[in-house]
Each structure stands twice: as structure tokens, then as C-alpha cells.
């Protein structure tokens, strides 16, 4: 995922949007003004100057290195490291530093044997030759693994000067671009053409694998100034994979028949990997806007713009409608309750006024509710700060893994507000075991998520995927949890247990009788209805986010996401308060858990949508990949569940309502 912005400072990682209508919003995405560093992933990566080999100096180099990232597939959740496949290896391998986010996401960036000299054209240059003997078991396993990668459409991800190299192709007169390209393609025994074979009419043999063993690379550069005309900076990188059967590796021509391998191949096989590279100068694209070309890899950009604006209009309309109904209803009731003739006549109580002495009666399982409340506060603040930093460019796309690293660090450091809110609410609900409540808030929700992730990690270990978190990393995460988050949670719980929220009225000793409720005022109906409106705010953005996670598309609309997040909070609050008010009018004062589940039920709709997305949009194959998909979906649902609880919002609203009434 990535973000966009405009230029500030001296070393920006910034972008401009091709669609003029979006510039006013995505102009918020500022590049971070960072110091120079040798780490590959740091934000604000200093610009690299390139020049011809004859003019190379200490500040201008001619060598251009190509880095490779993990290989992934839309048909499998399991990513694999580049070196696991039998491709050309860089024996002087250099691995850039990796942050926590990259480790958790399973990114493994390493050097490759592909290396170019600036502005030097290379035609059909050999990289290496891979030979396979069917009588050699090791060769058979390597070739079988390559074929499996082709069948599952695994994609390369190459990086030049910290930019992803994109592949553009035409299908039915439409241009599509992706930040990855396939290992090859496969035609089944029945003649079904799969994946990239559809754009190559010469690939027409049944039960045949076609390997893309030749890459045509085009690197675009920009001369920074007329004064320093010999210094250039790279602004784009594109490639086009080809398949050639090199009959003589000493006389390469990069044309002729394709590199095809029959499904039941029994002879010896040699695959020669080659590449061609050429350079193009572009005077209009500057380095500050060099990420603009990545937008070409985002299909349906115009449709996204229209859909998001449509969603905003609908969301704002529904939010305004809820707010209008709420304000008008409350205003009318308060006026009605406050109408007195200043006589001996006593106005008859009805509706929520009858249960004013029961509204703040502690609910069942008060400790569990307080724990969810504290955990939700922690996640909510974490999400807000993370999205805020992304929108203003402090988490640059040049900083791979920074988004996840920021979220994890914030979660660890926000244990204090979680413990404080939970303990104070628990004391307000007349709880006495604040230490037990502290353990619950510190261990329950994080423990459930950790167990789920650990189970997913076991599957990744068994499958040999590089996305598996190492034992050392797990120990580090546990150390952050118990060494930083738990003590901070205890600190917040200690101070929170000293105070409690003030209730505007006293609670009656004898509970009020709750009359028989009709179908519309029963908890289940209200919870189901209450989750629909918030889900309507997010389902379009949810589609793009799921595409980014599972279809390996880059996400860049964080400005829209931040606005949707704010609208989601407002909508959850309004829907919760409105439905709780209706239930109080029906003389049902059990509103605490109902308020929690009203907005949290949106997580159930999120899970249902994820199931629909799995069957309707994805082509994931294999039991392990399916388990991983739903396992990670459950993690997202569990994180979403407490972070959108709004029962605390009704607390001050109820106080304001009761204080404004003349008893």
C-alpha cells in the first residue's frame, strides 16, 4: 500500500495525481522531510544521481542495481522468497535492512544479478543458464516447483531506485498495468488458456508451460537542470516479459520460438535467462512526481473516483438524516417533559422518563464490557493517529512496512489510555476488582489475536512460506507486549481506578419493571439494523482495501480513507444513540451491551462481505490458503469489533438529557 502527496522540503517522496479532481484532497499526502540514511526502506530516501560511466564521481554513479522482492499470487495466500525458486542468483547477495512491518508482511528484498550501466543500451544479454536433468531428483523438484509457480500465476516484483517496475499489457483494446509480472503461463490439457497466455497468441499448445525467460526493460530518466546536464535521476521503470528458446547460448538473438515445456517433459532441459535494457529521457516528469506512473497500475481509477464520491454523498445524507431525526425527537420530548403549568397538577411520566433511575444501573459482565471499552479506545486512537500520519505523508511509500510498524508501535504505547478508560468505567459500574480488570484488558483481546496469528504462522511454517514470522520475531513481539504494553496498561488502570464518571441521577434500589417488548424494540433487531448504516459508509473502501491485500494492488487513497473513517465514527455514534433512545422510550434500560453491539455488529457485515469477496472475486486455491484468508479476516474483524463500540458516547448524552429535564 502506498500514499500520495506533493513536494515539501529537500528530500521528498511525493506524488501528484493525474486526475485533477483529486489533487485538492491528495495534496494532503506530504512527503516526509528525512535525513540521509543508508537503509533501503527509510522515508525521504535521498535522491540518487546517475551519470554515464565516463563521468562517474563520488556524488554521481553509473551503476543501477535491480532488487527483487517476494513472489506472490492472487490464487494463493502463500508468498515465497525469490531465492526459493530456481532463478538466477546474486552470489554476492545484499539484503537491505528490514523493519518490523516488512517482517510481519513477509517482504524480503534482496539484490539480483541484473545490473545496468546508466544510459548504456544492452541487447539480449545473458544472465545465467539453468539446466534440468530428469534423472536428478533435485533438478526434478526445482522444475516441479517452477511449474507450480506458473500454474498458480506467481508474480515477480522488481525494484529499481526504490521504484516498483511495472508491466503494461493490452487486453481487448484496453491497457492494464501491474506492479508485478508472471513467471510464465500455462495452457491446460483441454486447451484452456490461462493468465498471461491469453495475450500471446503464439502460445497455443495444450498441456504446455511457457516460461518468461527474457525481460525487456525501459528506464526513463530526467535531467535535473541545464547547468548539471550530465546528472540525471530515474523517474520510471517498465518491463515487458518475453519467452524465447535460446538454442545456442553463445549466440543469443532473442527472437524465434517460445520457451515451452510440455507437461510430461522427460528430456534434458536448459533455460537461458536474458534481458535487454534501454534508456529514455523525459523532460516533463521530475523526480518529485515520479510515482505518478504507478497510477497506471491501478485499474478502474475513474470508477473508483465516481464510486467514492457517490459513497460520500450517500453517507453524508444518511448521517444528516440520523442527526436531524435525533435532534428533532429529543427537542420535542424535552419541551414536552418541561411543559408545566406551575400548578398543583402533576405531569404524568412516560417513556424514558419513567426509567431515569435505572439508566445507569450496572449491566451484567461489567468487567468484560469495561475491558472491551478500554481495548476499543486503544485501537481507535491507534487507527486515528496512523491514518493522520499517512494522510500528511509521514509514512511514505518509499518506507516499505512503515504503516504496519507505526500501527504496532502505537498500539504498544497506547496501553495507558486503554487501562485508564477501562478501569474508570469499571469503577463507575461499581466494580471493585480493578486488578483483575487490568489483567483482562491487557491479556484478553491481544491474547485472542496473538493465538489466531500464531496458528496462521504455524500453517505458513509448514508450507515453507517466507511470510512465516521467525521465532525470534515472535519473542520480540511478546517482549513488546509484556515489557511495554502491559506495564503501561497497569499504569493507566491504577490512575483510572481512583476516579469514576459522574452519573447525573441516582440509581433506584428496586429495578423498574420492563414491559413486554415488540419485535422492533428487541435487542437483535436493533443490533442488526444499527450495523447496516455504518457498513454502508465503508463497503466501497473495503473493496479497495481487500484488493490491495489479496489482489496485490497498491492502495493510495488514504485521504478518502481518513474521511470515511471520521464519517464512520460519526455514523456509529448517531446510530447507537438513536437506537438506544428508542429502546429507552420503550422503558428498556438494558442499553449498555446493546449500545456496544449496535455499532460493533458492523464487523459481522464486514465478515460476510469478506466471505462474498472470497468466492466472487478471488481464485484462491488450496486448503492452506483458504484457512489463511479466513484466519486473517477474523483478525481484522476482531480488531474492528471493539474499536467501533460507542456505548460510552451514550453516557454523556444521557447525562445531558437527564440534566436538562425538570424532575
XYZ file of C-alpha atoms in Angstrom:
663
model
C 0.000 0.000 0.000
C 1.117 3.435 -0.633
C 0.248 7.076 -0.214
C 0.490 10.182 -2.326
C 1.445 13.802 -1.702
C 3.061 16.949 -3.040
C 6.553 18.249 -2.665
C 7.841 19.781 0.522
C 11.329 20.065 1.938
C 14.516 18.980 0.304
C 14.172 15.217 0.059
C 10.517 14.483 -0.685
C 8.933 11.196 -1.557
C 5.898 12.694 -3.175
C 3.426 12.428 -5.941
C 0.884 14.334 -7.964
C -2.371 12.849 -9.073
C -3.216 12.609 -12.742
C -6.899 13.232 -12.050
C -7.324 16.989 -11.394
C -10.396 16.435 -9.232
C -8.371 14.512 -6.666
C -5.443 16.897 -6.310
C -7.158 19.055 -3.707
C -7.590 16.037 -1.426
C -4.488 14.015 -2.046
C -2.437 17.172 -1.732
C -2.581 16.363 1.992
C -0.199 13.493 1.437
C 3.054 15.278 2.152
C 6.422 13.597 1.759
C 8.439 13.256 4.935
C 11.444 15.545 5.296
C 14.003 12.991 6.434
C 17.732 12.754 6.897
C 20.090 10.791 4.733
C 20.418 7.118 5.547
C 21.907 4.014 4.031
C 18.855 1.935 4.916
C 16.910 0.928 1.848
C 13.443 1.439 3.233
C 13.703 4.723 5.112
C 11.222 7.502 4.231
C 12.607 10.515 2.452
C 15.228 8.431 0.659
C 17.811 10.850 -0.661
C 17.745 11.253 -4.460
C 20.379 9.243 -6.289
C 22.236 10.980 -9.097
C 23.187 8.926 -12.149
C 25.532 9.697 -14.989
C 27.449 7.900 -17.733
C 30.369 5.708 -16.679
C 32.893 8.161 -18.113
C 31.563 10.967 -15.879
C 31.147 8.952 -12.675
C 32.061 10.802 -9.458
C 31.541 10.359 -5.722
C 28.125 12.058 -5.956
C 27.084 10.565 -9.275
C 27.183 6.870 -10.040
C 26.671 4.934 -13.240
C 25.716 1.517 -11.864
C 21.995 0.805 -11.468
C 21.102 -2.132 -9.231
C 17.903 -4.122 -9.553
C 16.384 -5.516 -6.349
C 13.814 -8.299 -6.172
C 11.025 -8.700 -3.643
C 8.929 -11.710 -2.704
C 6.789 -13.540 -5.246
C 3.063 -13.709 -4.573
C -0.092 -14.820 -6.304
C -3.765 -13.892 -6.332
C -4.519 -17.625 -6.345
C -2.511 -18.361 -3.206
C -2.055 -16.524 0.082
C 1.431 -18.019 0.475
C 4.268 -15.700 -0.673
C 7.710 -17.121 -1.405
C 11.165 -15.631 -1.420
C 12.841 -15.037 -4.778
C 15.720 -17.392 -3.992
C 13.392 -20.305 -3.261
C 12.610 -20.503 -6.967
C 15.384 -21.662 -9.283
C 16.080 -18.272 -10.834
C 19.413 -16.570 -11.467
C 21.002 -15.780 -8.111
C 23.251 -12.979 -6.955
C 26.079 -14.776 -5.157
C 27.271 -11.515 -3.603
C 23.794 -11.113 -2.147
C 22.971 -7.867 -0.351
C 19.872 -7.723 1.832
C 18.700 -4.221 2.762
C 17.599 -3.638 6.331
C 14.070 -4.708 7.183
C 11.783 -3.055 9.685
C 9.106 -4.751 11.792
C 6.351 -4.011 9.272
C 8.246 -5.675 6.439
C 8.876 -8.760 8.562
C 5.198 -9.024 9.524
C 4.110 -8.532 5.904
C 6.619 -11.116 4.685
C 8.629 -8.776 2.459
C 12.141 -9.950 1.629
C 14.036 -7.528 -0.604
C 17.325 -8.831 -1.919
C 19.787 -7.998 -4.675
C 19.682 -9.661 -8.083
C 22.261 -10.493 -10.758
C 20.644 -7.883 -13.027
C 22.788 -4.751 -13.040
C 22.860 -1.952 -15.604
C 25.063 0.962 -16.524
C 23.279 4.282 -16.867
C 22.335 5.271 -20.408
C 24.008 2.174 -21.835
C 21.777 0.059 -24.052
C 22.101 -3.696 -23.689
C 20.546 -6.153 -26.142
C 19.898 -9.778 -25.291
C 22.473 -10.025 -22.544
C 22.816 -13.378 -20.821
C 22.310 -13.589 -17.084
C 22.600 -17.306 -16.390
C 21.632 -20.763 -17.665
C 19.599 -23.247 -15.642
C 19.745 -26.922 -16.646
C 17.409 -29.690 -15.541
C 18.060 -33.405 -15.772
C 15.025 -35.626 -15.240
C 17.209 -38.263 -13.635
C 18.396 -35.820 -10.972
C 15.923 -35.658 -8.074
C 16.995 -32.171 -7.049
C 16.500 -30.890 -10.587
C 13.094 -32.542 -10.767
C 11.975 -30.830 -7.554
C 13.183 -27.424 -8.741
C 11.444 -27.750 -12.094
C 8.248 -29.018 -10.467
C 8.245 -26.041 -8.089
C 8.671 -23.670 -11.026
C 5.764 -25.316 -12.820
C 3.637 -24.994 -9.686
C 4.508 -21.304 -9.550
C 3.435 -20.902 -13.172
C 0.158 -22.754 -12.581
C -0.669 -20.529 -9.594
C 0.390 -17.415 -11.537
C 3.066 -16.258 -9.111
C 4.310 -12.744 -9.833
C 7.790 -11.208 -9.728
C 8.175 -7.816 -8.025
C 11.251 -5.907 -9.121
C 12.574 -2.622 -7.755
C 14.865 -0.072 -9.413
C 15.998 3.006 -7.473
C 13.337 2.246 -4.833
C 10.580 2.307 -7.501
C 8.465 -0.730 -8.421
C 8.927 -1.822 -12.019
C 5.549 -2.133 -13.722
C 4.358 -4.321 -16.573
C 1.774 -2.969 -19.012
C -0.181 -5.100 -21.468
C -3.225 -4.728 -23.692
C -6.323 -6.906 -23.355
C -9.318 -6.264 -25.628
C -8.050 -2.822 -26.644
C -7.620 -1.762 -23.013
C -4.301 -1.124 -21.331
C -3.659 -2.759 -17.980
C -0.614 -2.207 -15.803
C 0.501 -4.138 -12.739
C 3.476 -3.718 -10.378
C 4.413 -7.359 -10.975
C 4.819 -9.775 -13.862
C 4.308 -13.557 -14.006
C 6.889 -16.325 -14.041
C 5.148 -17.740 -17.082
C 1.801 -19.131 -18.142
C 0.122 -22.470 -18.717
C -2.334 -23.987 -21.189
C -4.282 -26.918 -19.784
C -4.789 -30.328 -21.398
C -8.239 -29.255 -22.540
C -6.772 -26.186 -24.256
C -7.909 -23.614 -21.697
C -5.653 -20.576 -21.952
C -4.740 -19.213 -18.517
C -3.409 -15.874 -17.318
C -0.665 -14.273 -19.460
C -1.014 -16.863 -22.254
C -4.183 -15.020 -23.298
C -2.169 -12.019 -24.532
C 0.283 -14.130 -26.527
C -1.466 -15.777 -29.499
C 1.679 -17.761 -30.285
C 1.168 -19.666 -27.030
C -1.301 -22.238 -28.327
C -0.133 -25.747 -27.427
C -2.192 -27.754 -24.950
C -0.659 -29.044 -21.713
C 2.339 -26.752 -22.126
C 4.204 -24.386 -19.830
C 5.688 -21.157 -21.202
C 8.483 -19.516 -19.198
C 9.225 -15.793 -19.424
C 12.982 -16.067 -19.532
C 13.707 -12.751 -21.272
C 12.881 -9.265 -19.944
C 12.830 -6.045 -21.982
C 13.384 -3.142 -19.563
C 12.817 0.538 -20.291
C 14.206 3.029 -17.748
C 13.104 6.651 -18.001
C 15.251 9.436 -16.584
C 15.118 13.198 -16.214
C 17.957 15.720 -16.452
C 17.653 17.865 -13.341
C 18.965 21.155 -14.753
C 20.715 22.619 -17.743
C 23.644 23.613 -15.541
C 24.167 19.992 -14.433
C 23.058 18.427 -17.687
C 25.206 15.343 -17.156
C 23.387 14.423 -13.918
C 20.123 12.530 -14.197
C 17.574 10.956 -11.888
C 15.371 7.974 -12.638
C 11.641 8.683 -12.856
C 10.084 5.465 -14.196
C 10.829 1.820 -14.943
C 8.799 -0.536 -17.113
C 9.350 -4.017 -18.446
C 7.901 -6.499 -20.902
C 8.431 -10.239 -20.259
C 9.127 -12.450 -23.260
C 9.646 -16.153 -23.864
C 12.489 -17.264 -26.155
C 14.033 -20.658 -26.642
C 17.726 -19.892 -26.965
C 19.144 -22.798 -28.939
C 22.731 -21.533 -28.685
C 23.617 -19.690 -25.506
C 26.814 -18.360 -27.098
C 24.927 -16.673 -29.940
C 21.814 -15.089 -28.444
C 19.353 -13.331 -30.730
C 16.245 -13.040 -28.508
C 13.791 -14.000 -31.214
C 12.332 -17.156 -32.635
C 10.241 -19.858 -30.938
C 8.982 -19.614 -27.372
C 10.492 -21.277 -24.311
C 7.887 -24.005 -23.994
C 7.964 -27.040 -21.716
C 5.487 -29.880 -22.260
C 3.562 -31.015 -19.210
C 5.133 -34.502 -19.427
C 8.607 -33.355 -20.333
C 11.168 -36.174 -19.977
C 14.265 -34.885 -21.806
C 17.052 -32.713 -20.509
C 16.159 -29.052 -20.401
C 18.134 -25.804 -20.400
C 16.625 -22.387 -19.722
C 18.725 -19.347 -20.617
C 17.735 -16.130 -18.845
C 18.455 -12.902 -20.718
C 17.485 -9.251 -20.660
C 17.594 -6.112 -22.762
C 17.626 -2.603 -21.363
C 17.336 0.810 -22.916
C 17.050 4.324 -21.524
C 14.675 7.139 -22.446
C 14.879 10.772 -21.413
C 11.699 12.525 -20.305
C 11.851 16.280 -19.804
C 8.349 16.670 -18.348
C 8.490 14.191 -15.449
C 10.534 15.298 -12.463
C 11.628 13.204 -9.547
C 9.099 14.867 -7.225
C 6.301 13.346 -9.305
C 7.984 10.171 -10.461
C 5.437 7.921 -8.708
C 2.638 9.185 -10.959
C 3.197 6.351 -13.397
C 2.249 3.883 -10.675
C -1.336 5.066 -11.161
C -1.310 3.172 -14.424
C -1.177 0.003 -12.355
C -4.449 0.981 -10.669
C -7.318 -0.300 -12.815
C -10.649 1.498 -12.764
C -9.220 4.707 -11.283
C -12.049 6.782 -12.755
C -14.623 4.308 -11.492
C -13.063 4.470 -8.028
C -13.347 8.236 -8.047
C -17.007 8.144 -9.052
C -17.864 5.372 -6.592
C -16.143 7.078 -3.676
C -17.843 10.404 -4.308
C -21.160 8.616 -4.610
C -20.465 6.889 -1.312
C -19.632 10.206 0.345
C -22.890 11.754 -0.830
C -24.943 8.809 0.424
C -23.060 8.654 3.712
C -23.384 12.359 4.412
C -27.079 12.263 3.534
C -27.760 9.320 5.856
C -25.688 10.855 8.653
C -27.547 14.129 8.309
C -30.864 12.316 8.341
C -29.984 10.437 11.522
C -28.756 13.606 13.194
C -31.902 15.509 12.178
C -34.231 12.796 13.497
C -32.273 12.550 16.714
C -32.190 16.286 17.383
C -35.830 16.875 16.471
C -37.065 13.943 18.508
C -35.060 14.858 21.577
C -36.001 18.513 21.272
C -39.712 17.695 21.044
C -39.602 15.305 24.007
C -37.631 17.677 26.217
C -40.079 20.508 25.509
C -42.977 18.176 26.264
C -41.451 16.991 29.523
C -40.616 20.525 30.644
C -44.085 21.942 29.985
C -45.587 22.668 33.415
C -48.464 24.993 34.367
C -46.831 25.920 37.662
C -49.862 24.495 39.431
C -50.569 21.602 41.725
C -51.191 19.374 38.715
C -48.520 16.770 38.350
C -47.469 15.888 34.851
C -47.699 12.162 34.182
C -44.379 10.488 33.404
C -43.999 8.241 30.396
C -41.324 6.830 28.088
C -37.687 7.155 29.080
C -38.553 9.484 31.977
C -40.037 6.552 33.870
C -36.689 4.740 33.951
C -34.395 7.665 34.711
C -33.439 5.935 37.955
C -32.400 2.747 36.119
C -30.476 4.112 33.146
C -27.117 3.881 34.911
C -27.748 0.557 36.591
C -24.598 -1.578 36.082
C -25.002 -4.243 33.399
C -24.106 -7.886 33.586
C -20.481 -8.818 32.903
C -19.381 -5.277 33.675
C -15.731 -6.258 33.754
C -15.839 -7.733 30.258
C -17.632 -4.676 28.924
C -15.038 -2.388 30.525
C -12.222 -4.445 29.006
C -13.753 -4.170 25.540
C -14.211 -0.449 26.087
C -10.554 0.053 27.004
C -9.279 -2.098 24.149
C -11.528 -0.249 21.717
C -10.137 3.072 22.927
C -6.609 1.806 22.332
C -7.328 0.606 18.798
C -9.391 3.680 17.942
C -6.617 6.108 18.890
C -4.076 3.933 17.090
C -6.137 3.954 13.882
C -6.727 7.704 14.043
C -3.067 8.608 14.552
C -1.889 6.133 11.895
C -4.307 7.434 9.245
C -3.471 11.013 10.198
C 0.249 10.381 9.726
C -0.347 8.619 6.405
C -2.517 11.453 5.089
C 0.150 14.021 5.856
C 2.916 11.981 4.283
C 4.846 10.983 7.394
C 4.549 7.372 6.239
C 5.956 7.480 2.738
C 5.593 4.680 0.156
C 9.363 4.679 -0.043
C 9.245 3.433 3.531
C 8.085 -0.117 2.978
C 6.484 -1.621 6.060
C 6.280 1.738 7.851
C 2.488 1.594 8.064
C 2.472 -1.692 9.980
C 5.448 -0.658 12.114
C 3.719 2.578 13.088
C 0.475 0.775 13.965
C 2.218 -1.830 16.139
C 4.347 0.745 17.975
C 1.328 2.966 18.607
C -0.677 0.031 19.921
C 2.112 -0.819 22.338
C 2.456 2.765 23.576
C -1.288 3.353 23.949
C -1.740 0.869 26.768
C -2.091 3.741 29.270
C -5.331 5.258 27.858
C -6.741 1.749 27.427
C -6.132 0.880 31.073
C -7.343 4.279 32.284
C -10.642 4.244 30.378
C -11.351 0.623 31.246
C -10.599 0.998 34.955
C -12.545 4.235 35.290
C -15.577 2.781 33.560
C -15.295 -0.360 35.678
C -15.291 1.746 38.855
C -18.259 3.731 37.538
C -20.108 0.438 37.130
C -19.394 -0.263 40.830
C -16.671 -2.807 40.183
C -14.124 -3.486 42.925
C -11.613 -5.938 41.386
C -9.695 -3.392 39.325
C -6.560 -5.556 39.235
C -8.472 -8.416 37.642
C -9.956 -5.902 35.218
C -6.425 -4.745 34.377
C -5.341 -8.297 33.536
C -8.404 -8.730 31.360
C -7.774 -5.570 29.344
C -4.056 -6.347 28.997
C -4.388 -10.013 28.014
C -7.847 -10.841 26.611
C -8.110 -9.128 23.226
C -4.368 -9.121 22.422
C -4.185 -12.758 23.511
C -7.002 -13.843 21.198
C -5.405 -12.029 18.252
C -1.971 -13.454 19.087
C -3.300 -17.029 19.252
C -5.025 -16.580 15.885
C -1.869 -15.162 14.297
C 0.265 -17.884 15.862
C -1.992 -20.552 14.350
C -1.730 -18.837 10.960
C 2.020 -18.705 11.402
C 2.166 -22.455 12.017
C 0.465 -23.025 8.661
C 2.980 -20.727 6.968
C 5.853 -22.604 8.621
C 4.501 -25.922 7.387
C 4.067 -24.568 3.850
C 7.584 -23.079 3.852
C 6.355 -19.568 3.089
C 8.570 -16.573 3.821
C 5.532 -14.822 5.357
C 6.072 -17.027 8.410
C 7.296 -14.936 11.332
C 10.519 -16.236 12.802
C 10.757 -17.433 16.389
C 12.991 -14.502 17.260
C 10.445 -12.017 15.927
C 7.686 -13.700 17.946
C 9.824 -13.361 21.074
C 10.360 -9.694 20.232
C 6.617 -9.115 19.849
C 5.944 -10.849 23.168
C 8.640 -8.700 24.786
C 6.970 -5.530 23.470
C 3.606 -6.793 24.696
C 4.590 -7.829 28.218
C 7.540 -5.480 28.664
C 5.944 -2.241 27.424
C 2.220 -2.537 26.748
C 1.244 -4.421 29.926
C 3.114 -2.063 32.327
C 1.633 0.981 30.568
C -1.825 -0.580 30.824
C -1.279 -1.135 34.549
C -0.228 2.494 34.961
C -3.404 3.705 33.267
C -5.570 1.256 35.212
C -4.047 2.396 38.518
C -4.947 6.039 37.956
C -8.280 5.168 36.341
C -9.364 3.138 39.361
C -9.084 6.274 41.524
C -11.910 8.066 39.717
C -15.250 7.324 38.172
C -17.597 9.034 35.768
C -20.286 11.079 37.482
C -23.862 9.965 36.928
C -26.426 12.814 36.722
C -29.042 10.829 38.671
C -29.056 8.232 41.395
C -29.914 4.626 40.646
C -33.065 3.243 42.247
C -32.673 0.340 44.640
C -35.611 -1.530 43.105
C -35.316 -2.106 39.309
C -38.139 -0.831 37.174
C -40.324 -3.453 35.529
C -39.613 -3.751 31.805
C -42.842 -4.168 29.813
C -43.283 -6.665 27.019
C -41.269 -5.536 24.003
C -42.453 -5.747 20.420
C -40.310 -7.131 17.605
C -38.817 -3.775 16.607
C -37.615 -2.937 20.119
C -35.991 -6.309 20.813
C -32.181 -6.286 21.002
C -31.468 -8.484 17.987
C -33.495 -6.382 15.565
C -31.910 -3.139 16.747
C -28.396 -4.550 16.570
C -28.888 -5.871 13.027
C -30.388 -2.602 11.795
C -27.802 -0.493 13.621
C -24.870 -2.125 11.821
C -26.192 -1.521 8.306
C -25.689 2.232 8.206
C -22.016 2.219 9.295
C -21.288 -0.614 6.885
C -22.768 1.461 4.067
C -20.073 4.050 4.788
C -17.168 1.687 4.326
C -18.063 -1.074 1.891
C -16.631 0.707 -1.175
C -13.363 1.472 0.593
C -13.435 -2.054 1.951
C -13.434 -3.395 -1.611
C -10.318 -1.379 -2.485
C -8.574 -2.404 0.738
C -9.303 -6.096 0.122
C -7.999 -5.679 -3.423
C -4.819 -4.197 -2.002
C -4.362 -7.045 0.478
C -5.387 -10.097 -1.538
C -5.124 -8.995 -5.190
C -1.756 -7.269 -4.630
C -2.847 -3.857 -5.855
C -1.340 -0.700 -4.414
C -3.624 1.377 -2.204
C -3.096 5.132 -2.399
C -6.399 6.813 -1.414
C -5.615 7.374 2.248
C -7.191 10.831 2.188
C -10.528 9.290 1.276
C -9.973 6.537 3.804
C -9.377 9.066 6.581
C -12.567 10.948 5.728
C -14.525 7.690 5.603
C -13.058 6.802 8.988
C -14.288 10.085 10.505
C -17.723 9.693 8.916
C -17.843 6.108 10.172
C -17.265 7.269 13.754
C -19.969 9.910 13.443
C -22.413 7.456 11.898
C -21.726 4.797 14.541
C -22.272 7.347 17.286
C -25.508 8.670 15.808
C -26.932 5.221 15.092
C -26.076 3.993 18.594
C -27.550 6.996 20.388
C -30.670 6.963 18.232
C -31.446 3.268 18.742
C -30.675 3.448 22.457
C -33.065 6.372 22.780
C -35.847 4.394 21.092
C -35.226 1.474 23.433
C -35.332 3.749 26.475
C -38.602 5.161 25.227
C -39.875 1.570 25.280
C -38.869 1.504 29.005
C -35.986 -0.927 28.418
C -32.939 0.303 30.338
C -30.593 -2.579 29.384
C -28.698 -0.419 26.943
C -25.030 -0.986 27.781
C -24.340 -4.169 25.841
C -26.925 -3.236 23.222
C -25.061 0.011 22.531
C -21.815 -1.935 22.247
C -23.177 -4.400 19.708
C -25.177 -1.848 17.706
C -22.141 -0.364 16.000
C -19.893 -3.390 16.553
C -22.291 -5.528 14.512
C -20.784 -3.780 11.505
C -17.918 -6.240 11.970
C -20.327 -9.076 11.181
C -21.260 -7.403 7.899
C -17.553 -6.943 7.254
C -17.011 -10.680 7.666
C -19.978 -11.509 5.422
C -18.596 -9.183 2.753
C -15.169 -10.808 3.073
C -16.774 -14.222 2.500
C -18.556 -12.855 -0.581
C -15.284 -11.351 -1.817
C -13.528 -14.692 -1.370
C -15.996 -16.606 -3.539
C -16.880 -13.880 -6.052
C -13.591 -12.045 -6.654
C -10.711 -14.313 -5.707
C -9.421 -17.520 -7.231
C -7.584 -18.804 -4.173
C -6.724 -22.498 -4.415
C -5.751 -24.915 -1.667
C -6.937 -25.575 1.867
C -3.967 -23.817 3.489
C -4.532 -20.594 1.533
C -8.259 -20.656 2.333
C -7.584 -21.145 6.045
C -5.090 -18.293 5.991
C -7.553 -15.989 4.241
C -10.310 -16.549 6.767
C -7.838 -16.567 9.666
C -6.534 -13.127 8.774
C -10.099 -11.956 8.112
C -11.052 -12.998 11.638
C -8.150 -10.902 12.958
C -9.448 -7.843 11.085
C -12.970 -8.463 12.390
C -11.730 -8.857 15.978
C -9.777 -5.589 15.723
C -12.773 -3.830 14.183
C -15.197 -5.189 16.798
C -14.049 -3.303 19.919
C -12.746 -0.231 18.095
C -16.244 0.794 16.997
C -18.030 0.359 20.277
C -19.952 3.550 21.107
C -21.704 2.728 24.366
C -19.545 5.346 26.103
C -20.935 8.004 23.771
C -24.418 7.448 25.111
C -23.160 8.035 28.655
C -22.623 11.830 28.365
C -25.633 12.120 26.047
C -27.838 10.502 28.683
C -26.407 12.813 31.312
C -27.140 15.869 29.187
C -30.632 14.568 28.507
C -31.444 13.923 32.163
C -29.929 17.167 33.438
C -31.985 19.201 31.006
C -35.233 17.741 32.293
C -37.168 19.244 35.203
C -37.973 16.419 37.631
